[in-house]
Amino acid sequence: MATAILGMQWGDEGKGKITHLLAKDSDMVVRFNGGANAGHTVIDRGEKFGTHLLPTGVFYTASTSVLAAGMVIDLEVLREEFDTITRHLGEKPEILISEHAHLVLPYHKLMEDLEGSVKRIGTTRRGIGPAYRDRAARIGIRAVDLLSPKQLRDRLTQRIELLKRMWPSSPQFDSISAIELSERLVGLAQPFLSSIRDTALPIKKALQGDRRILFEGAQGALLDVNYGTYPYVTSSSTTFAGLGNAIGIPNPTIDKRIGVLKAYTTRVGEGPFPTQLSNDMEGKLQVRGGEFGVTTGRPRRCGWLDLPALRHATALNDPTGIAVTKLDVLSGMSEIKVCRAYQVGGKLYDRFPSSAEELGLCRPIYETFPGWKDDISQIKDYEQLPRAARTYLKWISDALGVPIYLVSIGPRPEETIQTDFFDRA
């Protein structure tokens, strides 16, 4: 049985909680894309964690956690997470790292600052874009290079010399030593050097066997490098279509594809956001929903649910079911709105535009739903939810043509309602 967890918005949908919940019963959990620019908030045994690279399977020692080839890995972040979780568990989690995964290095973060992408498109200062660019330009450093110190030094020397020629007036690059950097990288990677291998082989074996596998996506469909709100996107494929290439297995059989969406919409960084609120309601959602980035701490921009955007994400991910998170944040509101279409120059559109400039011109046309006053955080059964909450959820499900699998009504694992559709799938 294989399950994929995929984001349906601009990331921050609450995938961390859903993957942590399902990882408990998984034999293998695979993170297939992105880098330390992604953050998952997880509450494990009463303690809150913000993970950036390690899959949620690390919290269960019976599970194998895989960092697949589609990722870019910052060894400093990985080592810190690995040591923190080892202390939390009292033993080392079992991890595998793809030898094909590329590394995020200190000079990538310098490049991001010098190029101005932090201000231009609101990146996270984690060097993700430059690392993926090096991969495409065939000048990147891969995890497999850590297994050969001489090869690592030689490749770093070549890359650093090229950087110095490209940025002759930048003293930051002059201070980088290939020898010192290679020694530091090997030292950081010491606990998991033996874990670096071709991870496509164990993943394929698990898929062919009677094992439970969970594929954990980072960010969301609207940040996909090809189909998101370009150029305000991440540098990897964040959709189901990118999963096979990221793990090195063509057309993998995935039994359940769970699209995760928040009961409202948030966005971090720059880029058009048609349903963003500009009144006190945005501040209330930020505070009540804890809408501050796990990676950067930046407040997330908040707005109502956007149906055209979700239809676009549904077409990209083809989910067999959806998980709706943070429904509890909407409790106490007199009314709730959903954008059902856009208006541009007096014309109505129900499609999601491919141009960020065009999206910036879109004005939301709203459908209004009655809210509910009840505290829903202790509810255990879907039918016990207030009628208004069920009406809201049913409208979303019907509009997307996808059944609801899970509803999150709080940050803790137990604050989750599982519907009959999940068991039937």
Short mmCIF file of C-alpha atoms in Angstrom, two decimals:
data_model
loop_
_atom_site.label_atom_id
_atom_site.label_comp_id
_atom_site.label_asym_id
_atom_site.label_seq_id
_atom_site.Cartn_x
_atom_site.Cartn_y
_atom_site.Cartn_z
CA MET A 1 0.00 0.00 0.00
CA ALA A 2 1.49 3.32 -1.09
CA THR A 3 0.18 6.78 -0.17
CA ALA A 4 1.32 10.20 -1.36
CA ILE A 5 0.74 13.42 0.59
CA LEU A 6 0.63 16.47 -1.67
CA GLY A 7 0.05 20.17 -1.05
CA MET A 8 -2.87 21.82 -2.86
CA GLN A 9 -2.10 25.48 -2.18
CA TRP A 10 1.02 27.65 -1.73
CA GLY A 11 2.46 25.27 0.85
CA ASP A 12 1.93 25.46 4.63
CA GLU A 13 -1.26 23.42 4.30
CA GLY A 14 -0.52 21.29 7.36
CA LYS A 15 1.05 18.36 5.50
CA GLY A 16 3.45 17.80 8.41
CA LYS A 17 0.65 16.81 10.75
CA ILE A 18 -0.99 14.53 8.18
CA THR A 19 2.27 12.78 7.26
CA HIS A 20 3.19 12.37 10.93
CA LEU A 21 -0.22 10.84 11.59
CA LEU A 22 0.04 8.34 8.74
CA ALA A 23 3.76 7.64 9.21
CA LYS A 24 2.92 5.81 12.42
CA ASP A 25 1.64 2.87 10.37
CA SER A 26 4.22 3.12 7.57
CA ASP A 27 7.26 0.96 6.95
CA MET A 28 8.95 3.58 4.80
CA VAL A 29 8.48 7.36 4.48
CA VAL A 30 10.02 9.08 1.45
CA ARG A 31 10.58 12.84 1.12
CA PHE A 32 10.86 13.37 -2.63
CA ASN A 33 11.38 17.07 -3.36
CA GLY A 34 12.60 20.43 -2.10
CA GLY A 35 15.10 21.34 0.56
CA ALA A 36 15.33 23.19 3.85
CA ASN A 37 13.08 25.93 2.50
CA ALA A 38 10.18 23.66 3.44
CA GLY A 39 9.07 23.22 7.04
CA HIS A 40 6.75 20.73 8.68
CA THR A 41 5.35 21.35 12.15
CA VAL A 42 5.01 18.10 14.07
CA ILE A 43 3.88 17.37 17.62
CA ASP A 44 5.39 14.08 18.75
CA ARG A 45 4.72 12.72 22.25
CA GLY A 46 3.69 16.17 23.41
CA GLU A 47 6.79 17.93 22.06
CA LYS A 48 6.68 20.34 19.11
CA PHE A 49 9.21 20.07 16.28
CA GLY A 50 9.84 22.01 13.10
CA THR A 51 11.45 19.69 10.56
CA HIS A 52 12.93 20.88 7.27
CA LEU A 53 14.59 17.88 5.63
CA LEU A 54 13.96 14.65 7.50
CA PRO A 55 10.69 12.88 6.66
CA THR A 56 8.19 12.39 9.49
CA GLY A 57 9.02 8.69 9.54
CA VAL A 58 12.04 9.52 11.71
CA PHE A 59 9.75 9.81 14.73
CA TYR A 60 8.95 6.09 14.45
CA THR A 61 12.01 3.87 14.71
CA ALA A 62 10.25 0.97 12.99
CA SER A 63 10.09 3.07 9.83
CA THR A 64 12.82 3.81 7.28
CA SER A 65 13.09 7.47 6.25
CA VAL A 66 14.34 8.21 2.74
CA LEU A 67 15.69 11.48 1.32
CA ALA A 68 15.18 10.96 -2.40
CA ALA A 69 17.06 12.20 -5.46
CA GLY A 70 14.64 15.07 -6.08
CA MET A 71 15.83 16.85 -2.94
CA VAL A 72 18.63 19.34 -2.35
CA ILE A 73 20.21 18.74 1.07
CA ASP A 74 21.81 21.23 3.44
CA LEU A 75 24.08 19.04 5.59
CA GLU A 76 24.18 21.54 8.46
CA VAL A 77 20.39 21.48 8.74
CA LEU A 78 20.24 17.72 8.29
CA ARG A 79 22.84 17.08 11.00
CA GLU A 80 21.07 19.39 13.45
CA GLU A 81 17.72 17.70 12.83
CA PHE A 82 19.23 14.23 13.04
CA ASP A 83 20.95 14.97 16.37
CA THR A 84 17.84 16.65 17.84
CA ILE A 85 15.53 13.78 16.93
CA THR A 86 18.07 11.19 18.10
CA ARG A 87 18.08 12.85 21.53
CA HIS A 88 14.27 12.96 21.51
CA LEU A 89 13.92 9.27 20.61
CA GLY A 90 16.87 7.98 22.64
CA GLU A 91 18.14 6.15 19.56
CA LYS A 92 19.19 6.91 15.99
CA PRO A 93 16.46 6.82 13.35
CA GLU A 94 17.07 4.75 10.24
CA ILE A 95 17.59 6.99 7.22
CA LEU A 96 18.66 6.49 3.61
CA ILE A 97 20.00 9.33 1.44
CA SER A 98 19.97 9.18 -2.33
CA GLU A 99 23.44 9.33 -3.81
CA HIS A 100 21.89 11.40 -6.62
CA ALA A 101 20.58 14.15 -4.31
CA HIS A 102 22.44 17.45 -4.64
CA LEU A 103 23.87 19.46 -1.75
CA VAL A 104 23.07 23.03 -0.74
CA LEU A 105 26.39 24.70 0.04
CA PRO A 106 27.32 27.99 1.75
CA TYR A 107 28.04 29.72 -1.54
CA HIS A 108 24.49 29.03 -2.73
CA LYS A 109 23.14 31.25 0.03
CA LEU A 110 25.66 33.97 -0.87
CA MET A 111 24.53 33.78 -4.50
CA GLU A 112 20.90 34.15 -3.46
CA ASP A 113 21.66 37.33 -1.51
CA LEU A 114 23.86 38.85 -4.22
CA GLU A 115 21.34 38.14 -6.95
CA GLY A 116 18.52 39.80 -5.00
CA SER A 117 16.09 36.89 -5.25
CA VAL A 118 15.27 37.27 -1.55
CA LYS A 119 13.63 40.63 -2.22
CA ARG A 120 12.55 39.99 -5.81
CA ILE A 121 10.45 36.86 -5.28
CA GLY A 122 10.55 36.39 -1.51
CA THR A 123 12.84 33.36 -1.20
CA THR A 124 13.79 31.90 2.19
CA ARG A 125 17.56 32.61 2.07
CA ARG A 126 18.26 28.86 2.09
CA GLY A 127 20.15 28.67 -1.24
CA ILE A 128 17.59 26.35 -2.81
CA GLY A 129 17.30 28.05 -6.21
CA PRO A 130 21.07 28.29 -6.83
CA ALA A 131 21.50 24.63 -5.79
CA TYR A 132 18.88 23.44 -8.26
CA ARG A 133 20.40 25.72 -10.90
CA ASP A 134 23.82 24.13 -10.35
CA ARG A 135 22.19 20.73 -10.79
CA ALA A 136 20.70 21.76 -14.14
CA ALA A 137 24.00 23.36 -15.20
CA ARG A 138 25.86 20.12 -14.34
CA ILE A 139 28.18 21.84 -11.88
CA GLY A 140 26.51 20.71 -8.65
CA ILE A 141 27.88 18.65 -5.77
CA ARG A 142 26.00 15.43 -5.01
CA ALA A 143 25.70 13.27 -1.93
CA VAL A 144 27.74 10.55 -3.65
CA ASP A 145 30.72 12.95 -3.78
CA LEU A 146 30.90 12.77 0.02
CA LEU A 147 32.07 9.17 -0.31
CA SER A 148 35.22 10.25 -2.18
CA PRO A 149 37.01 13.11 -0.36
CA LYS A 150 39.42 13.74 -3.26
CA GLN A 151 36.59 13.89 -5.78
CA LEU A 152 34.70 16.22 -3.46
CA ARG A 153 37.70 18.55 -3.11
CA ASP A 154 38.34 18.61 -6.84
CA ARG A 155 34.75 19.43 -7.71
CA LEU A 156 34.50 22.09 -5.02
CA THR A 157 37.74 23.65 -6.26
CA GLN A 158 36.40 23.87 -9.80
CA ARG A 159 33.08 25.34 -8.65
CA ILE A 160 34.64 27.91 -6.31
CA GLU A 161 37.11 29.04 -8.98
CA LEU A 162 34.20 29.58 -11.35
CA LEU A 163 32.37 31.61 -8.72
CA LYS A 164 35.40 33.82 -8.19
CA ARG A 165 35.56 34.53 -11.92
CA MET A 166 31.86 35.30 -12.03
CA TRP A 167 31.97 37.54 -8.93
CA PRO A 168 35.48 39.08 -9.01
CA SER A 169 34.57 41.98 -6.74
CA SER A 170 32.91 39.88 -4.02
CA PRO A 171 35.25 39.08 -1.12
CA GLN A 172 32.76 36.53 0.23
CA PHE A 173 33.81 34.00 -2.39
CA ASP A 174 37.54 34.68 -1.94
CA SER A 175 37.32 33.51 1.65
CA ILE A 176 35.91 30.07 0.74
CA SER A 177 38.47 27.26 0.86
CA ALA A 178 37.64 24.07 -1.04
CA ILE A 179 39.77 22.01 1.35
CA GLU A 180 38.18 23.43 4.49
CA LEU A 181 34.66 23.17 3.06
CA SER A 182 35.14 19.55 1.95
CA GLU A 183 36.45 18.57 5.39
CA ARG A 184 33.50 20.28 7.07
CA LEU A 185 30.98 18.58 4.78
CA VAL A 186 32.42 15.11 5.40
CA GLY A 187 32.43 15.80 9.14
CA LEU A 188 28.78 16.88 9.12
CA ALA A 189 27.81 13.82 7.09
CA GLN A 190 29.77 11.34 9.26
CA PRO A 191 26.71 9.81 11.04
CA PHE A 192 25.02 9.00 7.74
CA LEU A 193 27.80 8.39 5.22
CA SER A 194 26.89 4.69 5.28
CA SER A 195 23.29 5.66 4.46
CA ILE A 196 24.16 7.17 1.06
CA ARG A 197 23.14 4.85 -1.77
CA ASP A 198 20.88 4.44 -4.80
CA THR A 199 17.57 4.80 -2.94
CA ALA A 200 15.49 3.86 -6.00
CA LEU A 201 16.32 0.21 -5.30
CA PRO A 202 14.89 -0.06 -1.74
CA ILE A 203 11.90 2.10 -2.71
CA LYS A 204 11.14 -0.15 -5.69
CA LYS A 205 11.53 -3.27 -3.55
CA ALA A 206 9.14 -1.82 -0.96
CA LEU A 207 6.59 -0.95 -3.67
CA GLN A 208 6.75 -4.48 -5.05
CA GLY A 209 6.48 -6.07 -1.63
CA ASP A 210 3.78 -6.04 1.00
CA ARG A 211 5.02 -2.88 2.69
CA ARG A 212 3.31 0.39 3.60
CA ILE A 213 5.02 3.38 1.97
CA LEU A 214 4.30 7.06 2.48
CA PHE A 215 5.55 9.67 0.01
CA GLU A 216 5.87 13.07 1.63
CA GLY A 217 5.73 16.15 -0.60
CA ALA A 218 7.06 19.58 0.31
CA GLN A 219 5.49 22.97 -0.53
CA GLY A 220 2.32 22.96 -2.65
CA ALA A 221 1.04 22.69 -6.22
CA LEU A 222 0.84 26.47 -6.68
CA LEU A 223 4.60 26.66 -6.04
CA ASP A 224 5.50 24.07 -8.68
CA VAL A 225 8.38 25.31 -10.84
CA ASN A 226 6.45 24.48 -14.04
CA TYR A 227 2.78 24.93 -13.15
CA GLY A 228 2.76 27.32 -10.21
CA THR A 229 2.54 31.12 -10.12
CA TYR A 230 5.85 31.55 -11.96
CA PRO A 231 8.26 33.22 -11.15
CA TYR A 232 6.95 33.25 -7.56
CA VAL A 233 7.54 29.52 -7.18
CA THR A 234 10.01 27.09 -5.69
CA SER A 235 12.71 25.36 -7.78
CA SER A 236 11.39 21.81 -7.82
CA SER A 237 8.34 19.90 -8.97
CA THR A 238 5.87 19.85 -6.08
CA THR A 239 3.10 17.83 -7.73
CA PHE A 240 2.29 14.16 -8.16
CA ALA A 241 3.63 14.29 -11.73
CA GLY A 242 7.11 15.01 -10.37
CA LEU A 243 7.17 12.16 -7.88
CA GLY A 244 8.29 9.36 -10.22
CA ASN A 245 11.26 11.29 -11.56
CA ALA A 246 12.25 12.45 -8.07
CA ILE A 247 12.46 8.89 -6.73
CA GLY A 248 13.88 7.34 -9.91
CA ILE A 249 10.94 5.02 -10.60
CA PRO A 250 8.77 5.55 -13.69
CA ASN A 251 5.02 5.58 -13.12
CA PRO A 252 5.00 4.27 -9.52
CA THR A 253 1.74 2.73 -8.35
CA ILE A 254 0.32 4.95 -5.59
CA ASP A 255 -2.92 3.65 -4.08
CA LYS A 256 -3.91 6.83 -2.25
CA ARG A 257 -3.07 10.38 -3.27
CA ILE A 258 -4.09 12.73 -0.50
CA GLY A 259 -4.30 16.39 -1.43
CA VAL A 260 -3.92 18.56 1.66
CA LEU A 261 -5.63 21.94 1.78
CA LYS A 262 -6.18 24.45 4.54
CA ALA A 263 -9.78 25.52 5.32
CA TYR A 264 -8.68 28.98 4.19
CA THR A 265 -5.65 30.08 2.15
CA THR A 266 -2.20 31.37 3.13
CA ARG A 267 0.88 32.45 1.24
CA VAL A 268 4.42 33.36 2.30
CA GLY A 269 6.63 35.71 0.32
CA GLU A 270 5.88 37.67 -2.83
CA GLY A 271 3.38 36.93 -5.60
CA PRO A 272 -0.29 37.53 -6.46
CA PHE A 273 -2.90 36.35 -3.97
CA PRO A 274 -6.47 37.22 -5.11
CA THR A 275 -8.27 36.30 -1.87
CA GLN A 276 -5.83 37.93 0.57
CA LEU A 277 -7.64 39.83 3.30
CA SER A 278 -6.68 43.41 4.02
CA ASN A 279 -8.67 43.97 7.21
CA ASP A 280 -8.51 42.81 10.82
CA MET A 281 -9.62 39.34 9.72
CA GLU A 282 -6.16 38.58 8.30
CA GLY A 283 -4.56 39.37 11.66
CA LYS A 284 -7.08 37.16 13.44
CA LEU A 285 -6.35 34.24 11.14
CA GLN A 286 -2.61 34.72 11.60
CA VAL A 287 -2.90 34.62 15.39
CA ARG A 288 -5.57 31.91 15.68
CA GLY A 289 -3.97 29.70 13.04
CA GLY A 290 -0.37 30.28 14.15
CA GLU A 291 0.37 31.48 10.64
CA PHE A 292 4.07 32.13 10.92
CA GLY A 293 6.59 30.31 8.73
CA VAL A 294 8.36 27.28 10.22
CA THR A 295 11.48 28.07 8.19
CA THR A 296 11.60 31.88 8.32
CA GLY A 297 9.19 32.95 11.07
CA ARG A 298 7.59 35.37 8.61
CA PRO A 299 3.86 36.02 9.08
CA ARG A 300 1.86 34.28 6.37
CA ARG A 301 -0.53 36.29 4.26
CA CYS A 302 -4.06 35.02 4.88
CA GLY A 303 -7.22 34.94 2.80
CA TRP A 304 -10.36 32.98 1.99
CA LEU A 305 -10.36 29.66 0.15
CA ASP A 306 -9.73 29.94 -3.60
CA LEU A 307 -11.69 27.41 -5.67
CA PRO A 308 -10.14 28.14 -9.12
CA ALA A 309 -6.69 27.62 -7.59
CA LEU A 310 -7.81 24.37 -5.96
CA ARG A 311 -9.28 23.11 -9.24
CA HIS A 312 -5.89 23.76 -10.85
CA ALA A 313 -4.13 21.85 -8.05
CA THR A 314 -6.65 19.00 -8.35
CA ALA A 315 -5.92 18.66 -12.06
CA LEU A 316 -2.16 18.54 -11.34
CA ASN A 317 -2.29 16.06 -8.44
CA ASP A 318 -5.34 13.93 -9.32
CA PRO A 319 -5.99 13.21 -5.61
CA THR A 320 -8.11 10.24 -4.63
CA GLY A 321 -9.12 12.17 -1.50
CA ILE A 322 -8.46 15.41 0.32
CA ALA A 323 -7.47 16.33 3.86
CA VAL A 324 -8.82 19.64 5.14
CA THR A 325 -6.73 21.19 7.91
CA LYS A 326 -7.27 23.98 10.45
CA LEU A 327 -11.05 23.83 10.23
CA ASP A 328 -11.08 24.77 13.93
CA VAL A 329 -9.51 28.14 13.11
CA LEU A 330 -12.77 29.17 11.42
CA SER A 331 -14.89 28.40 14.51
CA GLY A 332 -16.66 31.45 15.92
CA MET A 333 -16.99 33.28 12.61
CA SER A 334 -20.43 34.54 11.63
CA GLU A 335 -19.76 33.84 7.95
CA ILE A 336 -17.14 32.19 5.77
CA LYS A 337 -16.37 33.01 2.17
CA VAL A 338 -15.00 31.02 -0.76
CA CYS A 339 -13.83 32.46 -4.06
CA ARG A 340 -15.80 30.58 -6.71
CA ALA A 341 -14.54 32.56 -9.73
CA TYR A 342 -12.47 35.57 -10.76
CA GLN A 343 -13.51 38.80 -12.39
CA VAL A 344 -11.13 40.46 -14.87
CA GLY A 345 -12.22 43.57 -16.78
CA GLY A 346 -15.90 42.84 -16.28
CA LYS A 347 -15.61 39.18 -17.39
CA LEU A 348 -15.90 36.10 -15.18
CA TYR A 349 -13.31 33.31 -15.21
CA ASP A 350 -13.33 30.06 -13.29
CA ARG A 351 -9.90 28.92 -14.48
CA PHE A 352 -6.56 29.58 -12.80
CA PRO A 353 -4.36 31.73 -15.07
CA SER A 354 -0.88 30.58 -16.03
CA SER A 355 0.49 34.12 -15.83
CA ALA A 356 1.26 35.68 -12.45
CA GLU A 357 0.60 39.08 -14.01
CA GLU A 358 -2.87 37.97 -15.09
CA LEU A 359 -3.56 36.45 -11.68
CA GLY A 360 -2.65 39.80 -10.14
CA LEU A 361 -5.52 41.39 -12.10
CA CYS A 362 -8.09 38.86 -10.86
CA ARG A 363 -10.73 39.98 -8.39
CA PRO A 364 -12.49 37.24 -6.38
CA ILE A 365 -16.20 36.52 -6.73
CA TYR A 366 -17.30 35.05 -3.40
CA GLU A 367 -19.79 32.47 -2.24
CA THR A 368 -20.80 33.09 1.39
CA PHE A 369 -21.51 30.34 3.93
CA PRO A 370 -22.87 30.59 7.47
CA GLY A 371 -20.28 30.06 10.17
CA TRP A 372 -20.53 28.14 13.45
CA LYS A 373 -19.86 29.09 17.05
CA ASP A 374 -19.16 25.64 18.46
CA ASP A 375 -15.74 24.53 19.68
CA ILE A 376 -15.01 21.54 17.42
CA SER A 377 -11.58 20.60 18.76
CA GLN A 378 -12.86 17.64 20.81
CA ILE A 379 -15.13 16.10 18.18
CA LYS A 380 -14.29 12.53 17.18
CA ASP A 381 -16.88 11.77 14.50
CA TYR A 382 -17.58 13.60 11.24
CA GLU A 383 -21.34 13.59 11.80
CA GLN A 384 -20.85 15.38 15.12
CA LEU A 385 -19.45 18.46 13.38
CA PRO A 386 -21.84 21.45 13.30
CA ARG A 387 -24.19 21.39 10.32
CA ALA A 388 -22.63 24.60 8.95
CA ALA A 389 -19.15 23.03 9.07
CA ARG A 390 -20.36 19.92 7.24
CA THR A 391 -22.13 22.07 4.63
CA TYR A 392 -18.89 23.98 4.05
CA LEU A 393 -16.83 20.80 3.71
CA LYS A 394 -19.38 19.14 1.41
CA TRP A 395 -19.40 22.16 -0.88
CA ILE A 396 -15.61 22.01 -1.21
CA SER A 397 -15.68 18.26 -1.87
CA ASP A 398 -18.46 18.54 -4.46
CA ALA A 399 -16.82 21.52 -6.19
CA LEU A 400 -13.54 19.59 -6.59
CA GLY A 401 -15.16 16.23 -7.27
CA VAL A 402 -12.97 14.58 -4.62
CA PRO A 403 -14.10 12.94 -1.35
CA ILE A 404 -12.85 14.15 2.01
CA TYR A 405 -10.58 11.63 3.76
CA LEU A 406 -9.46 13.58 6.82
CA VAL A 407 -10.40 16.74 8.71
CA SER A 408 -7.93 18.34 11.11
CA ILE A 409 -9.50 20.22 14.03
CA GLY A 410 -6.35 21.01 16.01
CA PRO A 411 -2.54 20.68 15.89
CA ARG A 412 -2.24 17.39 17.78
CA PRO A 413 -2.41 14.01 16.03
CA GLU A 414 -5.50 12.96 17.97
CA GLU A 415 -7.34 16.11 16.84
CA THR A 416 -8.15 14.56 13.47
CA ILE A 417 -11.39 13.13 12.10
CA GLN A 418 -11.15 10.28 9.62
CA THR A 419 -14.12 9.77 7.29
CA ASP A 420 -15.50 6.56 5.84
CA PHE A 421 -13.99 7.44 2.46
CA PHE A 422 -10.48 6.94 3.86
CA ASP A 423 -11.25 3.35 4.87
CA ARG A 424 -12.98 2.58 1.58
CA ALA A 425 -10.17 3.83 -0.63
#
